[in-house]
Amino acid sequence: MKKTIITVVGKDTVGIIARVCTYLAENNVNILDISQTIVQGFFNMMMVTDATLSPKNGGQIAEELEALGQEIGVVIRCQHEDIFNMMHRI
């Protein structure tokens, strides 16, 4: 399983979740877990996904999601689970 951590941060607007989830579904990326919150008008979402069945590699998915984020006014970052875990160790 190729787990990827996807984070989405920015000013809250209509359709952020829909656009990101549509991209993931179109590219056969499964959402395993999701957390979303809005704090004083700022949107924050974190997803654990499985890209095993996606025809695209992790780098391509990350680049396309970053471009999507720019289009909708948020910052979208993707990290492989191992990299995410190493960066967030105490």
CSV table of C-alpha atoms in Angstrom, one decimal:
chain,number,residue,atom,x,y,z
A,1,MET,CA,0.0,0.0,0.0
A,2,LYS,CA,1.3,3.4,-1.0
A,3,LYS,CA,0.0,5.7,1.8
A,4,THR,CA,0.2,9.4,1.2
A,5,ILE,CA,-0.5,12.2,3.6
A,6,ILE,CA,-2.3,15.1,1.9
A,7,THR,CA,-2.8,18.4,3.7
A,8,VAL,CA,-4.9,21.3,2.5
A,9,VAL,CA,-4.7,24.8,4.2
A,10,GLY,CA,-6.1,28.1,3.2
A,11,LYS,CA,-9.0,30.6,3.5
A,12,ASP,CA,-12.3,28.8,3.6
A,13,THR,CA,-14.3,28.9,0.5
A,14,VAL,CA,-17.1,26.8,-1.0
A,15,GLY,CA,-16.0,23.6,-2.8
A,16,ILE,CA,-12.5,22.9,-1.5
A,17,ILE,CA,-13.4,19.4,-0.3
A,18,ALA,CA,-15.4,18.6,-3.5
A,19,ARG,CA,-12.5,19.7,-5.8
A,20,VAL,CA,-9.8,17.8,-3.9
A,21,CYS,CA,-11.9,14.6,-3.5
A,22,THR,CA,-13.0,14.8,-7.2
A,23,TYR,CA,-9.4,14.8,-8.3
A,24,LEU,CA,-8.6,11.9,-6.0
A,25,ALA,CA,-11.5,9.8,-7.3
A,26,GLU,CA,-10.7,10.6,-10.9
A,27,ASN,CA,-7.1,9.3,-10.3
A,28,ASN,CA,-8.2,6.2,-8.3
A,29,VAL,CA,-6.7,7.4,-5.0
A,30,ASN,CA,-8.6,6.0,-2.0
A,31,ILE,CA,-9.2,8.2,1.1
A,32,LEU,CA,-8.5,6.0,4.1
A,33,ASP,CA,-8.9,8.7,6.8
A,34,ILE,CA,-9.9,12.4,6.7
A,35,SER,CA,-10.0,15.2,9.2
A,36,GLN,CA,-11.2,18.7,8.4
A,37,THR,CA,-11.7,21.8,10.5
A,38,ILE,CA,-12.4,25.5,10.0
A,39,VAL,CA,-10.9,27.9,12.6
A,40,GLN,CA,-11.8,31.6,12.3
A,41,GLY,CA,-12.3,31.3,8.5
A,42,PHE,CA,-9.3,29.2,7.8
A,43,PHE,CA,-9.7,25.8,6.3
A,44,ASN,CA,-7.5,22.9,7.3
A,45,MET,CA,-7.8,19.3,6.1
A,46,MET,CA,-5.6,16.3,6.5
A,47,MET,CA,-6.1,13.0,4.6
A,48,VAL,CA,-4.4,9.6,4.7
A,49,THR,CA,-4.8,8.1,1.2
A,50,ASP,CA,-3.8,5.0,-0.7
A,51,ALA,CA,-2.5,5.6,-4.2
A,52,THR,CA,-1.7,1.9,-4.9
A,53,LEU,CA,-4.3,1.7,-7.8
A,54,SER,CA,-3.6,5.1,-9.3
A,55,PRO,CA,-2.0,5.1,-12.7
A,56,LYS,CA,0.0,8.1,-11.7
A,57,ASN,CA,3.1,8.2,-9.5
A,58,GLY,CA,3.3,10.1,-6.2
A,59,GLY,CA,5.3,13.0,-7.7
A,60,GLN,CA,2.8,13.5,-10.5
A,61,ILE,CA,-0.1,13.4,-8.0
A,62,ALA,CA,1.7,15.9,-5.8
A,63,GLU,CA,2.4,18.3,-8.7
A,64,GLU,CA,-1.2,18.2,-9.9
A,65,LEU,CA,-2.7,18.7,-6.5
A,66,GLU,CA,-0.3,21.6,-5.9
A,67,ALA,CA,-1.6,23.2,-9.2
A,68,LEU,CA,-5.2,22.5,-8.1
A,69,GLY,CA,-4.5,24.2,-4.8
A,70,GLN,CA,-3.2,27.3,-6.6
A,71,GLU,CA,-6.3,27.3,-8.8
A,72,ILE,CA,-8.7,27.2,-5.8
A,73,GLY,CA,-6.6,29.4,-3.5
A,74,VAL,CA,-5.3,26.9,-1.0
A,75,VAL,CA,-2.0,25.2,-0.4
A,76,ILE,CA,-2.0,21.4,-1.0
A,77,ARG,CA,1.0,19.3,0.0
A,78,CYS,CA,1.5,15.6,-0.4
A,79,GLN,CA,4.0,13.4,1.4
A,80,HIS,CA,4.7,9.7,1.4
A,81,GLU,CA,3.8,8.3,4.8
A,82,ASP,CA,7.4,7.4,5.7
A,83,ILE,CA,8.6,10.9,5.0
A,84,PHE,CA,5.7,12.4,7.0
A,85,ASN,CA,6.5,10.2,10.0
A,86,MET,CA,10.2,11.0,9.9
A,87,MET,CA,9.5,14.8,9.7
A,88,HIS,CA,7.1,14.6,12.7
A,89,ARG,CA,9.2,12.5,15.1
A,90,ILE,CA,10.1,14.1,18.4
